[in-house]
Amino acid sequence: MDFNELAREYGTPLYVYDFDYITNRYNMLKDAFSARKSLICYAVKANSNLSVLKLLASLGAGFDCVSIGEVRRALLAGAKKYQIILSGVGKRDDELEEALKSDILMINLESEAEMYRLEDITKKLNLKARISIRVNPDVDAKTHPYISTGLNENKFGVDINTAKKMYIHAKNSAALEPVGVHFHIGSQLTNIEPIIEAAGIVSELMRELKALEIDIKFFDVGGGIGIIYQNETDISLYDYAQGILAKLGGQDVTIVCEPGRFIVGNAGYFLTSVLYEKFNKQKRFIIVDGAMNDLIRPSLYGAYHGISVVGKNTSAGACDVVGPICESGDFFAKNLNLPACESGDIIVIKSAGAYGFSMSSNYNSRARAAEVAVQDKAHRLIRKRENFEDIIALEKEFI
Ligand SMILES: *Cc1c(COP(=O)(O)O)cnc(C)c1O
């Protein structure tokens, strides 16, 4: 990829996504489950650009959404309604109502209270709600605490016994149709053991439900497959899929998987221009035109992203790569060896395709970056750079 050319043509800061890589990753995962019925539901929150969603819809992907806004995005991008799932710990009434009317595949419930709420709304609309229940299997995903979700101390899902109670209620309700079971224990998992363990626990629950004549059709193993940012080891998709299948035994279900990061993480590059190099006593800073409002992962999780300077290889020693925002937490890297930089050099921040743009904001009244797709060696704009007018659009009529 010619990053200089892309930066020249579209400006910086800029997100660039390799659509061929995304295609390849989707196919890898689909193939891993080829022995069974499977539905790969891309987690929209990882990167919700409409063109990314359209590409995945064209490949046959379903979509895992966590707000009605994401459901609308998926539908706009050409997703089939029977391939859309709505999850999330706190769904508003209007979201549940719209999801019901949109007739999506299933609504994933995360509490008893939510089930009763959905039941009321469904009755009022004279519809029937296909539901799944997010079970919290209480296994330790051994990932960063902010992205670990499968322990009882987390806000997500319900414990096994509550789930059982809910399934029995749903089966006896005229408004609810239990069709799925779901778990998602965390993100950026580089060890598959916890997922396989969780699959075993939830598979056992499914067996017990079967004995109660509650026939689950969709076994949703969540997302969370880790990727290589620095020196992680890739998980084997074969072992992952086989491990899950083994826990299922002979149960005839469609396996649903909700990858976000795995599909788009390493497809993305964040390009930013060097503004200045600055020295405070011994310390070197490279100040760039991108900032934490564009890519917050280093600030939020202390996440590592590979960084290079286009066209330069010889290190000039350690430096911090920082943005212009008025926060000490506004950095992309600390104590990283990088070449001497001049104003205008292009810096590439790797592995930026997941939780990059989708977590961006207008903090410091900074316009959000443009997004570009590269596919079959051609590139095209898939989101315009914001301008000042965009930032103030919803306020200016009030002053
Ligand atoms: C965030 C999330 C995902 C996607 O996680 P990745 O780590 O990006 O694969 C999938 N399912 C649920 C319920 C999520 O909350």
mmCIF file of C-alpha atoms and ligand atoms in Angstrom:
data_model
loop_
_atom_site.group_PDB
_atom_site.id
_atom_site.type_symbol
_atom_site.label_atom_id
_atom_site.label_comp_id
_atom_site.label_asym_id
_atom_site.label_seq_id
_atom_site.Cartn_x
_atom_site.Cartn_y
_atom_site.Cartn_z
ATOM 1 C CA MET A 1 0.000 0.000 0.000
ATOM 2 C CA ASP A 2 1.377 3.405 -0.938
ATOM 3 C CA PHE A 3 0.718 5.323 2.267
ATOM 4 C CA ASN A 4 2.342 8.522 1.011
ATOM 5 C CA GLU A 5 0.071 8.587 -1.989
ATOM 6 C CA LEU A 6 -3.017 7.916 0.121
ATOM 7 C CA ALA A 7 -2.036 10.666 2.567
ATOM 8 C CA ARG A 8 -1.399 13.087 -0.287
ATOM 9 C CA GLU A 9 -4.697 12.305 -1.968
ATOM 10 C CA TYR A 10 -7.012 12.242 1.062
ATOM 11 C CA GLY A 11 -5.108 14.194 3.715
ATOM 12 C CA THR A 12 -4.390 13.175 7.300
ATOM 13 C CA PRO A 13 -5.402 12.005 9.827
ATOM 14 C CA LEU A 14 -6.809 9.176 7.748
ATOM 15 C CA TYR A 15 -8.125 5.668 8.244
ATOM 16 C CA VAL A 16 -7.320 3.163 5.493
ATOM 17 C CA TYR A 17 -8.936 -0.283 5.335
ATOM 18 C CA ASP A 18 -7.760 -3.202 3.231
ATOM 19 C CA PHE A 19 -11.018 -4.715 1.957
ATOM 20 C CA ASP A 20 -9.250 -7.742 0.469
ATOM 21 C CA TYR A 21 -7.899 -8.562 3.931
ATOM 22 C CA ILE A 22 -11.396 -8.245 5.424
ATOM 23 C CA THR A 23 -12.747 -10.617 2.768
ATOM 24 C CA ASN A 24 -10.003 -13.089 3.499
ATOM 25 C CA ARG A 25 -10.559 -13.018 7.263
ATOM 26 C CA TYR A 26 -14.302 -13.534 6.891
ATOM 27 C CA ASN A 27 -13.721 -16.514 4.618
ATOM 28 C CA MET A 28 -11.135 -18.044 6.986
ATOM 29 C CA LEU A 29 -13.621 -18.091 9.829
ATOM 30 C CA LYS A 30 -16.515 -19.278 7.702
ATOM 31 C CA ASP A 31 -14.309 -22.130 6.453
ATOM 32 C CA ALA A 32 -13.314 -23.112 10.000
ATOM 33 C CA PHE A 33 -16.958 -23.961 10.698
ATOM 34 C CA SER A 34 -17.645 -25.477 7.294
ATOM 35 C CA ALA A 35 -18.495 -28.873 8.779
ATOM 36 C CA ARG A 36 -21.624 -27.398 10.376
ATOM 37 C CA LYS A 37 -24.361 -24.857 9.794
ATOM 38 C CA SER A 38 -22.874 -21.566 10.830
ATOM 39 C CA LEU A 39 -23.617 -17.891 10.761
ATOM 40 C CA ILE A 40 -20.789 -15.390 11.130
ATOM 41 C CA CYS A 41 -22.372 -12.278 12.623
ATOM 42 C CA TYR A 42 -19.860 -9.463 12.334
ATOM 43 C CA ALA A 43 -19.815 -7.259 15.467
ATOM 44 C CA VAL A 44 -20.757 -3.911 13.990
ATOM 45 C CA LYS A 45 -19.311 -1.868 16.856
ATOM 46 C CA ALA A 46 -15.754 -2.800 15.865
ATOM 47 C CA ASN A 47 -16.015 -0.799 12.647
ATOM 48 C CA SER A 48 -19.433 0.397 11.592
ATOM 49 C CA ASN A 49 -18.605 2.129 8.324
ATOM 50 C CA LEU A 50 -21.429 1.383 5.872
ATOM 51 C CA SER A 51 -19.034 0.301 3.146
ATOM 52 C CA VAL A 52 -17.388 -2.194 5.502
ATOM 53 C CA LEU A 53 -20.831 -3.554 6.401
ATOM 54 C CA LYS A 54 -21.822 -3.708 2.736
ATOM 55 C CA LEU A 55 -18.710 -5.682 1.879
ATOM 56 C CA LEU A 56 -19.434 -8.179 4.670
ATOM 57 C CA ALA A 57 -23.131 -8.428 3.750
ATOM 58 C CA SER A 58 -22.101 -9.231 0.179
ATOM 59 C CA LEU A 59 -19.974 -12.091 1.513
ATOM 60 C CA GLY A 60 -22.989 -13.507 3.347
ATOM 61 C CA ALA A 61 -22.211 -12.267 6.838
ATOM 62 C CA GLY A 62 -24.826 -11.606 9.464
ATOM 63 C CA PHE A 63 -24.503 -8.780 11.967
ATOM 64 C CA ASP A 64 -24.299 -8.528 15.733
ATOM 65 C CA CYS A 65 -25.678 -5.167 16.786
ATOM 66 C CA VAL A 66 -25.709 -3.446 20.177
ATOM 67 C CA SER A 67 -28.048 -0.561 19.433
ATOM 68 C CA ILE A 68 -30.893 0.121 17.056
ATOM 69 C CA GLY A 69 -28.549 2.489 15.247
ATOM 70 C CA GLU A 70 -26.332 -0.467 14.393
ATOM 71 C CA VAL A 71 -29.361 -2.479 13.253
ATOM 72 C CA ARG A 72 -30.302 0.380 10.939
ATOM 73 C CA ARG A 73 -26.754 0.546 9.622
ATOM 74 C CA ALA A 74 -26.754 -3.181 8.888
ATOM 75 C CA LEU A 75 -30.091 -3.005 7.074
ATOM 76 C CA LEU A 76 -28.942 0.040 5.095
ATOM 77 C CA ALA A 77 -25.818 -1.832 4.049
ATOM 78 C CA GLY A 78 -27.894 -4.665 2.620
ATOM 79 C CA ALA A 79 -27.982 -7.141 5.497
ATOM 80 C CA LYS A 80 -30.769 -9.679 5.519
ATOM 81 C CA LYS A 81 -33.106 -9.153 8.463
ATOM 82 C CA TYR A 82 -32.938 -12.828 9.407
ATOM 83 C CA GLN A 83 -29.183 -12.498 9.869
ATOM 84 C CA ILE A 84 -29.279 -9.675 12.409
ATOM 85 C CA ILE A 85 -29.001 -10.058 16.191
ATOM 86 C CA LEU A 86 -29.613 -7.288 18.717
ATOM 87 C CA SER A 87 -27.598 -7.578 21.933
ATOM 88 C CA GLY A 88 -26.696 -5.134 24.695
ATOM 89 C CA VAL A 89 -27.170 -4.848 28.481
ATOM 90 C CA GLY A 90 -29.562 -1.932 28.285
ATOM 91 C CA LYS A 91 -31.998 -1.669 25.420
ATOM 92 C CA ARG A 92 -34.596 1.094 25.408
ATOM 93 C CA ASP A 93 -38.290 0.390 24.727
ATOM 94 C CA ASP A 94 -38.135 2.107 21.353
ATOM 95 C CA GLU A 95 -35.153 -0.071 20.406
ATOM 96 C CA LEU A 96 -36.954 -3.284 21.369
ATOM 97 C CA GLU A 97 -40.045 -2.142 19.505
ATOM 98 C CA GLU A 98 -38.172 -1.284 16.332
ATOM 99 C CA ALA A 99 -36.204 -4.541 16.475
ATOM 100 C CA LEU A 100 -39.478 -6.476 16.743
ATOM 101 C CA LYS A 101 -41.046 -4.633 13.838
ATOM 102 C CA SER A 102 -37.893 -5.115 11.774
ATOM 103 C CA ASP A 103 -38.330 -8.860 12.282
ATOM 104 C CA ILE A 104 -34.634 -9.514 12.904
ATOM 105 C CA LEU A 105 -33.319 -12.995 13.681
ATOM 106 C CA MET A 106 -33.338 -12.659 17.467
ATOM 107 C CA ILE A 107 -33.115 -10.312 20.399
ATOM 108 C CA ASN A 108 -30.449 -11.309 22.870
ATOM 109 C CA LEU A 109 -31.692 -10.778 26.433
ATOM 110 C CA GLU A 110 -29.323 -9.819 29.228
ATOM 111 C CA SER A 111 -31.632 -9.731 32.279
ATOM 112 C CA GLU A 112 -34.946 -11.002 33.618
ATOM 113 C CA ALA A 113 -36.282 -7.467 33.789
ATOM 114 C CA GLU A 114 -35.527 -7.029 30.119
ATOM 115 C CA MET A 115 -37.383 -10.233 29.281
ATOM 116 C CA TYR A 116 -40.568 -9.024 31.016
ATOM 117 C CA ARG A 117 -40.246 -5.651 29.325
ATOM 118 C CA LEU A 118 -39.862 -7.289 25.913
ATOM 119 C CA GLU A 119 -42.796 -9.581 26.619
ATOM 120 C CA ASP A 120 -45.055 -6.595 27.388
ATOM 121 C CA ILE A 121 -43.971 -4.715 24.295
ATOM 122 C CA THR A 122 -44.366 -7.788 22.093
ATOM 123 C CA LYS A 123 -47.900 -8.428 23.384
ATOM 124 C CA LYS A 124 -48.854 -4.814 22.822
ATOM 125 C CA LEU A 125 -47.700 -5.105 19.209
ATOM 126 C CA ASN A 126 -49.355 -8.468 18.775
ATOM 127 C CA LEU A 127 -46.113 -10.035 17.608
ATOM 128 C CA LYS A 128 -43.890 -12.874 18.686
ATOM 129 C CA ALA A 129 -40.290 -12.247 19.746
ATOM 130 C CA ARG A 130 -37.519 -14.664 18.880
ATOM 131 C CA ILE A 131 -35.082 -14.477 21.757
ATOM 132 C CA SER A 132 -31.768 -15.755 22.925
ATOM 133 C CA ILE A 133 -30.351 -15.339 26.402
ATOM 134 C CA ARG A 134 -26.857 -14.200 27.171
ATOM 135 C CA VAL A 135 -25.431 -16.558 29.743
ATOM 136 C CA ASN A 136 -22.546 -15.517 31.901
ATOM 137 C CA PRO A 137 -20.617 -18.770 32.355
ATOM 138 C CA ASP A 138 -18.337 -17.306 35.050
ATOM 139 C CA VAL A 139 -15.058 -18.206 33.360
ATOM 140 C CA ASP A 140 -12.008 -15.993 33.417
ATOM 141 C CA ALA A 141 -11.087 -14.883 29.905
ATOM 142 C CA LYS A 142 -7.662 -13.687 31.143
ATOM 143 C CA THR A 143 -7.687 -10.556 29.057
ATOM 144 C CA HIS A 144 -7.639 -6.838 29.941
ATOM 145 C CA PRO A 145 -10.197 -6.175 32.752
ATOM 146 C CA TYR A 146 -11.973 -3.531 30.618
ATOM 147 C CA ILE A 147 -12.646 -6.095 27.887
ATOM 148 C CA SER A 148 -13.305 -9.122 30.080
ATOM 149 C CA THR A 149 -17.028 -9.851 30.287
ATOM 150 C CA GLY A 150 -17.542 -13.459 31.365
ATOM 151 C CA LEU A 151 -17.176 -13.279 35.135
ATOM 152 C CA ASN A 152 -20.064 -12.881 37.578
ATOM 153 C CA GLU A 153 -18.601 -9.543 38.655
ATOM 154 C CA ASN A 154 -19.269 -8.172 35.149
ATOM 155 C CA LYS A 155 -22.528 -6.471 34.186
ATOM 156 C CA PHE A 156 -23.174 -8.773 31.230
ATOM 157 C CA GLY A 157 -25.646 -11.631 30.883
ATOM 158 C CA VAL A 158 -27.287 -13.792 33.545
ATOM 159 C CA ASP A 159 -26.050 -16.814 35.493
ATOM 160 C CA ILE A 160 -26.976 -20.327 34.416
ATOM 161 C CA ASN A 161 -29.803 -20.783 36.919
ATOM 162 C CA THR A 162 -31.428 -17.481 36.061
ATOM 163 C CA ALA A 163 -31.115 -18.371 32.385
ATOM 164 C CA LYS A 164 -32.909 -21.667 32.975
ATOM 165 C CA LYS A 165 -35.732 -19.893 34.761
ATOM 166 C CA MET A 166 -35.992 -17.386 31.927
ATOM 167 C CA TYR A 167 -36.107 -20.089 29.236
ATOM 168 C CA ILE A 168 -38.940 -21.845 31.061
ATOM 169 C CA HIS A 169 -40.861 -18.598 31.340
ATOM 170 C CA ALA A 170 -40.251 -17.810 27.662
ATOM 171 C CA LYS A 171 -41.385 -21.246 26.542
ATOM 172 C CA ASN A 172 -44.680 -20.771 28.364
ATOM 173 C CA SER A 173 -45.202 -17.255 27.049
ATOM 174 C CA ALA A 174 -47.308 -16.682 23.955
ATOM 175 C CA ALA A 175 -45.159 -13.675 23.083
ATOM 176 C CA LEU A 176 -41.690 -15.187 23.356
ATOM 177 C CA GLU A 177 -39.985 -17.878 21.347
ATOM 178 C CA PRO A 178 -36.619 -19.009 22.726
ATOM 179 C CA VAL A 179 -34.391 -19.881 19.768
ATOM 180 C CA GLY A 180 -30.864 -19.101 20.883
ATOM 181 C CA VAL A 181 -28.309 -19.230 23.644
ATOM 182 C CA HIS A 182 -25.393 -16.833 23.793
ATOM 183 C CA PHE A 183 -22.174 -16.137 25.620
ATOM 184 C CA HIS A 184 -19.321 -13.718 25.033
ATOM 185 C CA ILE A 185 -16.606 -13.802 27.659
ATOM 186 C CA GLY A 186 -14.275 -11.063 26.520
ATOM 187 C CA SER A 187 -12.266 -9.522 23.747
ATOM 188 C CA GLN A 188 -8.750 -9.952 22.376
ATOM 189 C CA LEU A 189 -8.553 -13.560 23.633
ATOM 190 C CA THR A 190 -5.335 -15.216 22.560
ATOM 191 C CA ASN A 191 -5.979 -18.404 24.482
ATOM 192 C CA ILE A 192 -8.979 -20.443 23.392
ATOM 193 C CA GLU A 193 -9.268 -22.491 26.586
ATOM 194 C CA PRO A 194 -11.726 -20.106 28.299
ATOM 195 C CA ILE A 195 -13.992 -20.044 25.211
ATOM 196 C CA ILE A 196 -13.990 -23.827 24.971
ATOM 197 C CA GLU A 197 -14.690 -24.087 28.689
ATOM 198 C CA ALA A 198 -17.597 -21.657 28.356
ATOM 199 C CA ALA A 199 -18.888 -23.568 25.317
ATOM 200 C CA GLY A 200 -18.933 -26.718 27.450
ATOM 201 C CA ILE A 201 -20.934 -25.062 30.226
ATOM 202 C CA VAL A 202 -23.452 -23.513 27.859
ATOM 203 C CA SER A 203 -23.717 -26.670 25.765
ATOM 204 C CA GLU A 204 -24.674 -28.547 28.920
ATOM 205 C CA LEU A 205 -27.368 -25.956 29.611
ATOM 206 C CA MET A 206 -28.700 -26.525 26.097
ATOM 207 C CA ARG A 207 -28.902 -30.257 26.767
ATOM 208 C CA GLU A 208 -30.910 -29.634 29.949
ATOM 209 C CA LEU A 209 -33.233 -27.306 28.080
ATOM 210 C CA LYS A 210 -33.789 -29.948 25.435
ATOM 211 C CA ALA A 211 -35.038 -32.287 28.171
ATOM 212 C CA LEU A 212 -37.582 -29.573 29.013
ATOM 213 C CA GLU A 213 -38.615 -29.496 25.359
ATOM 214 C CA ILE A 214 -36.955 -26.150 24.816
ATOM 215 C CA ASP A 215 -35.260 -26.626 21.489
ATOM 216 C CA ILE A 216 -32.419 -24.169 20.948
ATOM 217 C CA LYS A 217 -31.470 -23.635 17.299
ATOM 218 C CA PHE A 218 -28.658 -21.089 17.565
ATOM 219 C CA PHE A 219 -25.569 -21.642 19.678
ATOM 220 C CA ASP A 220 -23.870 -18.260 19.795
ATOM 221 C CA VAL A 221 -20.267 -18.367 20.991
ATOM 222 C CA GLY A 222 -19.757 -14.599 20.881
ATOM 223 C CA GLY A 223 -16.693 -12.884 19.493
ATOM 224 C CA GLY A 224 -13.411 -12.101 21.146
ATOM 225 C CA ILE A 225 -10.909 -13.908 18.919
ATOM 226 C CA GLY A 226 -7.637 -12.076 19.496
ATOM 227 C CA ILE A 227 -5.301 -10.713 16.847
ATOM 228 C CA ILE A 228 -1.616 -9.903 16.676
ATOM 229 C CA TYR A 229 -0.823 -6.341 17.711
ATOM 230 C CA GLN A 230 2.746 -6.979 18.855
ATOM 231 C CA ASN A 231 3.983 -10.425 19.870
ATOM 232 C CA GLU A 232 0.758 -12.272 20.696
ATOM 233 C CA THR A 233 0.333 -15.746 19.275
ATOM 234 C CA ASP A 234 -2.476 -16.229 16.807
ATOM 235 C CA ILE A 235 -5.095 -18.698 17.913
ATOM 236 C CA SER A 236 -5.663 -21.652 15.637
ATOM 237 C CA LEU A 237 -9.097 -21.322 14.041
ATOM 238 C CA TYR A 238 -9.095 -25.071 13.514
ATOM 239 C CA ASP A 239 -8.610 -25.716 17.243
ATOM 240 C CA TYR A 240 -11.143 -23.028 18.078
ATOM 241 C CA ALA A 241 -13.853 -24.470 15.842
ATOM 242 C CA GLN A 242 -13.061 -28.095 16.666
ATOM 243 C CA GLY A 243 -13.009 -27.311 20.390
ATOM 244 C CA ILE A 244 -16.479 -25.797 20.204
ATOM 245 C CA LEU A 245 -17.838 -28.608 18.031
ATOM 246 C CA ALA A 246 -16.485 -31.201 20.442
ATOM 247 C CA LYS A 247 -18.323 -29.561 23.353
ATOM 248 C CA LEU A 248 -21.549 -29.590 21.355
ATOM 249 C CA GLY A 249 -21.415 -33.313 20.904
ATOM 250 C CA GLY A 250 -24.083 -34.320 18.442
ATOM 251 C CA GLN A 251 -26.449 -31.413 19.167
ATOM 252 C CA ASP A 252 -27.859 -30.154 15.895
ATOM 253 C CA VAL A 253 -27.608 -26.378 16.055
ATOM 254 C CA THR A 254 -26.426 -23.491 13.930
ATOM 255 C CA ILE A 255 -23.200 -22.106 15.347
ATOM 256 C CA VAL A 256 -23.207 -18.346 15.534
ATOM 257 C CA CYS A 257 -19.952 -16.496 15.983
ATOM 258 C CA GLU A 258 -19.617 -12.725 16.465
ATOM 259 C CA PRO A 259 -16.132 -11.630 15.492
ATOM 260 C CA GLY A 260 -15.298 -7.933 15.330
ATOM 261 C CA ARG A 261 -11.603 -7.370 15.851
ATOM 262 C CA PHE A 262 -10.648 -10.628 14.117
ATOM 263 C CA ILE A 263 -12.249 -9.483 10.864
ATOM 264 C CA VAL A 264 -11.217 -5.832 10.706
ATOM 265 C CA GLY A 265 -8.450 -5.197 13.265
ATOM 266 C CA ASN A 266 -5.403 -5.799 11.122
ATOM 267 C CA ALA A 267 -7.159 -4.558 7.982
ATOM 268 C CA GLY A 268 -6.867 -0.984 9.228
ATOM 269 C CA TYR A 269 -4.109 1.618 9.210
ATOM 270 C CA PHE A 270 -4.281 5.023 10.768
ATOM 271 C CA LEU A 271 -2.177 7.584 8.911
ATOM 272 C CA THR A 272 -1.086 10.731 10.646
ATOM 273 C CA SER A 273 1.385 13.462 9.684
ATOM 274 C CA VAL A 274 4.288 14.636 11.789
ATOM 275 C CA LEU A 275 3.834 18.237 12.895
ATOM 276 C CA TYR A 276 7.022 18.674 14.918
ATOM 277 C CA GLU A 277 9.718 16.898 16.782
ATOM 278 C CA LYS A 278 10.230 18.324 20.242
ATOM 279 C CA PHE A 279 12.853 17.780 22.932
ATOM 280 C CA ASN A 280 12.233 18.353 26.647
ATOM 281 C CA LYS A 281 15.574 17.847 28.372
ATOM 282 C CA GLN A 282 16.415 14.272 27.354
ATOM 283 C CA LYS A 283 13.019 13.271 26.134
ATOM 284 C CA ARG A 284 11.993 13.228 22.485
ATOM 285 C CA PHE A 285 8.393 13.707 21.374
ATOM 286 C CA ILE A 286 6.977 13.283 17.914
ATOM 287 C CA ILE A 287 3.877 15.445 17.723
ATOM 288 C CA VAL A 288 1.413 14.322 15.077
ATOM 289 C CA ASP A 289 -1.877 15.641 13.675
ATOM 290 C CA GLY A 290 -3.895 12.603 14.847
ATOM 291 C CA ALA A 291 -4.934 12.252 18.471
ATOM 292 C CA MET A 292 -6.766 10.216 21.079
ATOM 293 C CA ASN A 293 -10.090 11.457 19.710
ATOM 294 C CA ASP A 294 -9.231 9.519 16.520
ATOM 295 C CA LEU A 295 -7.778 6.382 18.080
ATOM 296 C CA ILE A 296 -8.300 6.023 21.812
ATOM 297 C CA ARG A 297 -7.047 2.470 22.407
ATOM 298 C CA PRO A 298 -3.555 3.433 23.651
ATOM 299 C CA SER A 299 -5.058 5.979 26.080
ATOM 300 C CA LEU A 300 -7.954 3.764 27.184
ATOM 301 C CA TYR A 301 -6.306 0.359 27.518
ATOM 302 C CA GLY A 302 -2.627 1.129 27.244
ATOM 303 C CA ALA A 303 -2.951 -0.795 23.988
ATOM 304 C CA TYR A 304 0.074 -1.371 21.779
ATOM 305 C CA HIS A 305 -0.037 -0.471 18.091
ATOM 306 C CA GLY A 306 2.850 -1.034 15.710
ATOM 307 C CA ILE A 307 4.124 2.289 14.379
ATOM 308 C CA SER A 308 6.432 3.162 11.508
ATOM 309 C CA VAL A 309 7.545 6.231 9.606
ATOM 310 C CA VAL A 310 7.006 5.891 5.857
ATOM 311 C CA GLY A 311 10.305 5.736 3.997
ATOM 312 C CA LYS A 312 12.532 5.843 7.102
ATOM 313 C CA ASN A 313 14.089 2.922 8.930
ATOM 314 C CA THR A 314 17.069 4.050 10.973
ATOM 315 C CA SER A 315 16.139 4.583 14.587
ATOM 316 C CA ALA A 316 17.131 7.836 16.249
ATOM 317 C CA GLY A 317 16.300 6.415 19.685
ATOM 318 C CA ALA A 318 13.284 6.346 21.935
ATOM 319 C CA CYS A 319 10.444 8.822 21.726
ATOM 320 C CA ASP A 320 6.784 9.290 22.597
ATOM 321 C CA VAL A 321 4.339 9.708 19.738
ATOM 322 C CA VAL A 322 1.727 12.182 20.920
ATOM 323 C CA GLY A 323 -1.248 14.109 19.599
ATOM 324 C CA PRO A 324 -2.242 17.766 20.050
ATOM 325 C CA ILE A 325 -5.012 17.156 22.623
ATOM 326 C CA CYS A 326 -4.805 18.754 26.045
ATOM 327 C CA GLU A 327 -4.445 15.488 27.983
ATOM 328 C CA SER A 328 -1.300 13.690 29.095
ATOM 329 C CA GLY A 329 -3.103 10.517 28.065
ATOM 330 C CA ASP A 330 -3.073 11.651 24.450
ATOM 331 C CA PHE A 331 -0.397 9.352 23.074
ATOM 332 C CA PHE A 332 -0.038 6.563 20.505
ATOM 333 C CA ALA A 333 3.202 5.116 21.836
ATOM 334 C CA LYS A 334 5.667 5.643 24.645
ATOM 335 C CA ASN A 335 9.411 4.988 24.589
ATOM 336 C CA LEU A 336 9.342 3.649 21.082
ATOM 337 C CA ASN A 337 12.421 3.657 18.872
ATOM 338 C CA LEU A 338 11.678 5.652 15.746
ATOM 339 C CA PRO A 339 13.703 7.476 13.085
ATOM 340 C CA ALA A 340 14.302 11.212 13.235
ATOM 341 C CA CYS A 341 11.223 12.894 11.778
ATOM 342 C CA GLU A 342 10.524 16.038 9.893
ATOM 343 C CA SER A 343 7.332 17.954 9.556
ATOM 344 C CA GLY A 344 5.183 16.260 6.904
ATOM 345 C CA ASP A 345 6.515 12.736 7.381
ATOM 346 C CA ILE A 346 3.729 10.165 7.350
ATOM 347 C CA ILE A 347 3.390 7.898 10.364
ATOM 348 C CA VAL A 348 1.493 4.638 10.010
ATOM 349 C CA ILE A 349 -0.271 3.239 13.056
ATOM 350 C CA LYS A 350 -1.094 -0.397 12.437
ATOM 351 C CA SER A 351 -3.893 -2.710 13.566
ATOM 352 C CA ALA A 352 -6.270 0.251 13.668
ATOM 353 C CA GLY A 353 -9.246 -1.259 11.857
ATOM 354 C CA ALA A 354 -11.169 -2.310 14.991
ATOM 355 C CA TYR A 355 -12.315 0.067 17.729
ATOM 356 C CA GLY A 356 -10.514 2.893 15.965
ATOM 357 C CA PHE A 357 -12.845 5.156 14.049
ATOM 358 C CA SER A 358 -15.888 3.626 15.747
ATOM 359 C CA MET A 359 -14.639 4.916 19.118
ATOM 360 C CA SER A 360 -13.626 8.321 17.790
ATOM 361 C CA SER A 361 -15.096 11.597 18.987
ATOM 362 C CA ASN A 362 -14.991 15.344 18.438
ATOM 363 C CA TYR A 363 -13.094 16.023 21.651
ATOM 364 C CA ASN A 364 -11.257 19.352 21.470
ATOM 365 C CA SER A 365 -13.611 20.226 18.572
ATOM 366 C CA ARG A 366 -11.502 18.141 16.268
ATOM 367 C CA ALA A 367 -13.164 16.996 13.060
ATOM 368 C CA ARG A 368 -13.131 13.240 12.669
ATOM 369 C CA ALA A 369 -10.818 11.626 10.143
ATOM 370 C CA ALA A 370 -11.753 10.508 6.650
ATOM 371 C CA GLU A 371 -11.937 6.787 5.829
ATOM 372 C CA VAL A 372 -10.663 5.105 2.685
ATOM 373 C CA ALA A 373 -11.080 1.583 1.303
ATOM 374 C CA VAL A 374 -8.377 -0.188 -0.681
ATOM 375 C CA GLN A 375 -9.659 -3.060 -2.801
ATOM 376 C CA ASP A 376 -8.181 -4.769 -5.856
ATOM 377 C CA LYS A 377 -5.309 -2.221 -5.756
ATOM 378 C CA ALA A 378 -7.759 0.683 -6.162
ATOM 379 C CA HIS A 379 -8.700 3.119 -3.434
ATOM 380 C CA ARG A 380 -11.840 5.115 -2.737
ATOM 381 C CA LEU A 381 -13.251 7.412 -0.092
ATOM 382 C CA ILE A 382 -15.848 5.735 2.135
ATOM 383 C CA ARG A 383 -16.357 8.563 4.638
ATOM 384 C CA LYS A 384 -15.637 12.214 4.122
ATOM 385 C CA ARG A 385 -13.465 14.111 6.512
ATOM 386 C CA GLU A 386 -15.689 16.072 8.876
ATOM 387 C CA ASN A 387 -15.506 19.844 8.820
ATOM 388 C CA PHE A 388 -16.280 22.527 11.360
ATOM 389 C CA GLU A 389 -19.854 22.852 10.082
ATOM 390 C CA ASP A 390 -20.459 19.158 10.781
ATOM 391 C CA ILE A 391 -19.230 19.557 14.338
ATOM 392 C CA ILE A 392 -21.542 22.467 15.204
ATOM 393 C CA ALA A 393 -24.524 21.464 13.060
ATOM 394 C CA LEU A 394 -26.788 20.461 15.947
ATOM 395 C CA GLU A 395 -25.989 23.471 18.125
ATOM 396 C CA LYS A 396 -25.809 26.539 15.970
ATOM 397 C CA GLU A 397 -29.557 27.154 15.672
ATOM 398 C CA PHE A 398 -29.716 27.686 19.446
ATOM 399 C CA ILE A 399 -27.243 30.528 19.867
HETATM 400 C C1 LIG B 1 -17.786 -6.602 21.536
HETATM 401 C C2 LIG B 1 -18.583 -7.831 21.284
HETATM 402 C C3 LIG B 1 -18.238 -8.692 20.235
HETATM 403 C C4 LIG B 1 -17.023 -8.488 19.373
HETATM 404 O O1 LIG B 1 -15.851 -8.591 20.099
HETATM 405 P P1 LIG B 1 -14.443 -8.741 19.330
HETATM 406 O O2 LIG B 1 -13.476 -8.867 20.429
HETATM 407 O O3 LIG B 1 -14.243 -7.515 18.529
HETATM 408 O O4 LIG B 1 -14.521 -9.954 18.478
HETATM 409 C C5 LIG B 1 -19.054 -9.772 20.001
HETATM 410 N N1 LIG B 1 -20.156 -10.003 20.761
HETATM 411 C C6 LIG B 1 -20.509 -9.193 21.785
HETATM 412 C C7 LIG B 1 -21.719 -9.496 22.560
HETATM 413 C C8 LIG B 1 -19.731 -8.072 22.078
HETATM 414 O O5 LIG B 1 -20.077 -7.294 23.098
#
